[in-house]
Amino acid sequence: MKLEILTKNDNLSVQNRIISKIRDLINYKNLEPGDKLPSERMLSEKFEVTRSNVREAIQKLEFYGLLKSIPQSGTFVANIGVIAMNGMIEDILRLEDPDFKSLVETRILLELKTVKLAALRRTEEDLKHLKHTLEAYKNKVLNGEDAVQEDLLFHLAIAKASGNSTMNTFMLTITPEIITNFEKYHVCDKGQATIGIQEHNDIYEAIKAQDPKLAKAKMKVHFKVLYQYCYNI
Amino acid sequence: MKLEILTKNDNLSVQNRIISKIRDLINYKNLEPGDKLPSERMLSEKFEVTRSNVREAIQKLEFYGLLKSIPQSGTFVANIGVIAMNGMIEDILRLEDPDFKSLVETRILLELKTVKLAALRRTEEDLKHLKHTLEAYKNKVLNGEDAVQEDLLFHLAIAKASGNSTMNTFMLTITPEIITNFEKYHVCDKGQATIGIQEHNDIYEAIKAQDPKLAKAKMKVHFKVLYQYCYNI
DNA sequence: TCCGATAAACTGGCTAACCAGCTTCTTATG
DNA sequence: CATAAGAAGCTGGTTAGCCAGTTTATCGGA
């Protein structure tokens, strides 16, 4: 296990080293937006790493929109200037793994918005989906079973109904980590679950009634425990 | 160009088809958290696709926390139950590319929070970094040059100072797309840039004074144009 | 029958070779 | 000398095969 972590860190540090070398290269050669980077083969030779490593690093920078690979042609500097390039690479290199508190804090922020947008924009189909996930949650809780997953699926349904694809994606990104941490730290216990049914119902009704303010208020009530976890501990 | 897009869509649809097949497999075989998936080779044979395609699909599901690959051992179902698994895969399959409006809407939401948190939590080092990016922006604008990048670097510096790693990551994710779209649609023109200096200054001073409410208010002023773009068009 | 040891098979990850298509240089023709 | 045609060489992407480590099966001793 320890070895696995070591190699993982090792890989990550290799990747970051390559990224910083690419940055240096861009600076040194004064590459401007649209200019072509040296080929992957040359970079791997120059940096004395495998081509796979170079590709990984390039793909990471491509994910953040800094580079653009075009098949059978080359890798190009994206349409953002040198300063932004340097600043963003600096940030990417310093990126930490998100801590749980920051996850929860972000989730609360996102959901207080998605629930408002959902109330404004929900279609009949959204409503049907919400109802469905709500019922699944109810049934699980009333059977005395653990319902963390159904809980979060309801919240994901809200995000979908918000009609904002970016927030929907972000919610999808953080949900798995939220689930595993909830189960690890036992943030939700059984007592809260039965209360949760009523709270979910209130949120659902507010969205159905297309009342954004009420929906947000009800969501705030629902997040009371989370608030405490986030700001009192 | 058209061909490239076609193959890209094709690849994506292949990947999604594999993902839905993996979901079916998990359901059919009643795989529970911790259970092992069939090997990549078997899956590629069974689905009649290349192993690369299978690996890509698995890596995507791993990104969303649904699977976990362990070297020389196998790919395992993550510690979330069947229901959440199904719901999330459904969502992932339906994920659309984010539209610009949803990006801006999300950015506004995030930044109104990060600026408050930055006012509360900023260290002296954060302040120094903010000042630095602020000066870079000023100089560029006063020289009559385009300063979209420096603008956003200032905002990224705020995200960093917020001390919330998740929000910082999200800001990093959407910034490149924001930049390219700004330049494409000419959301910011030169006239606003000079006003922007004062607005940036106000935000900086509020963060320096550790006044979260003022900081948020000043950010709102700064986003006035963006608001209009987001809600009036 | 049980248990430990050893080997064979299988795992995800990685590498080197190959592919189709774009670029660039050469060359032949007007 | 200009230009167009063609060939040679790069390009990122893909794939079959190899690797080290894990897992499972087999077998022998008690």
mmCIF file of C-alpha atoms (C1' of nucleotides) in Angstrom, chain B residues 40-41 51 55, chain C residues 11-14:
data_model
loop_
_atom_site.group_PDB
_atom_site.id
_atom_site.type_symbol
_atom_site.label_atom_id
_atom_site.label_comp_id
_atom_site.label_asym_id
_atom_site.label_seq_id
_atom_site.Cartn_x
_atom_site.Cartn_y
_atom_site.Cartn_z
ATOM 1 C CA GLU B 40 -9.888 -4.956 -19.210
ATOM 2 C CA ARG B 41 -9.002 -7.678 -21.701
ATOM 3 C CA ARG B 51 -8.708 -2.354 -24.778
ATOM 4 C CA ARG B 55 -9.428 1.848 -20.362
ATOM 5 C "C1'" DT C 11 -3.900 -8.183 -13.570
ATOM 6 C "C1'" DG C 12 -3.398 -2.994 -14.848
ATOM 7 C "C1'" DG C 13 0.351 -0.221 -16.546
ATOM 8 C "C1'" DC C 14 3.851 0.749 -19.820
#
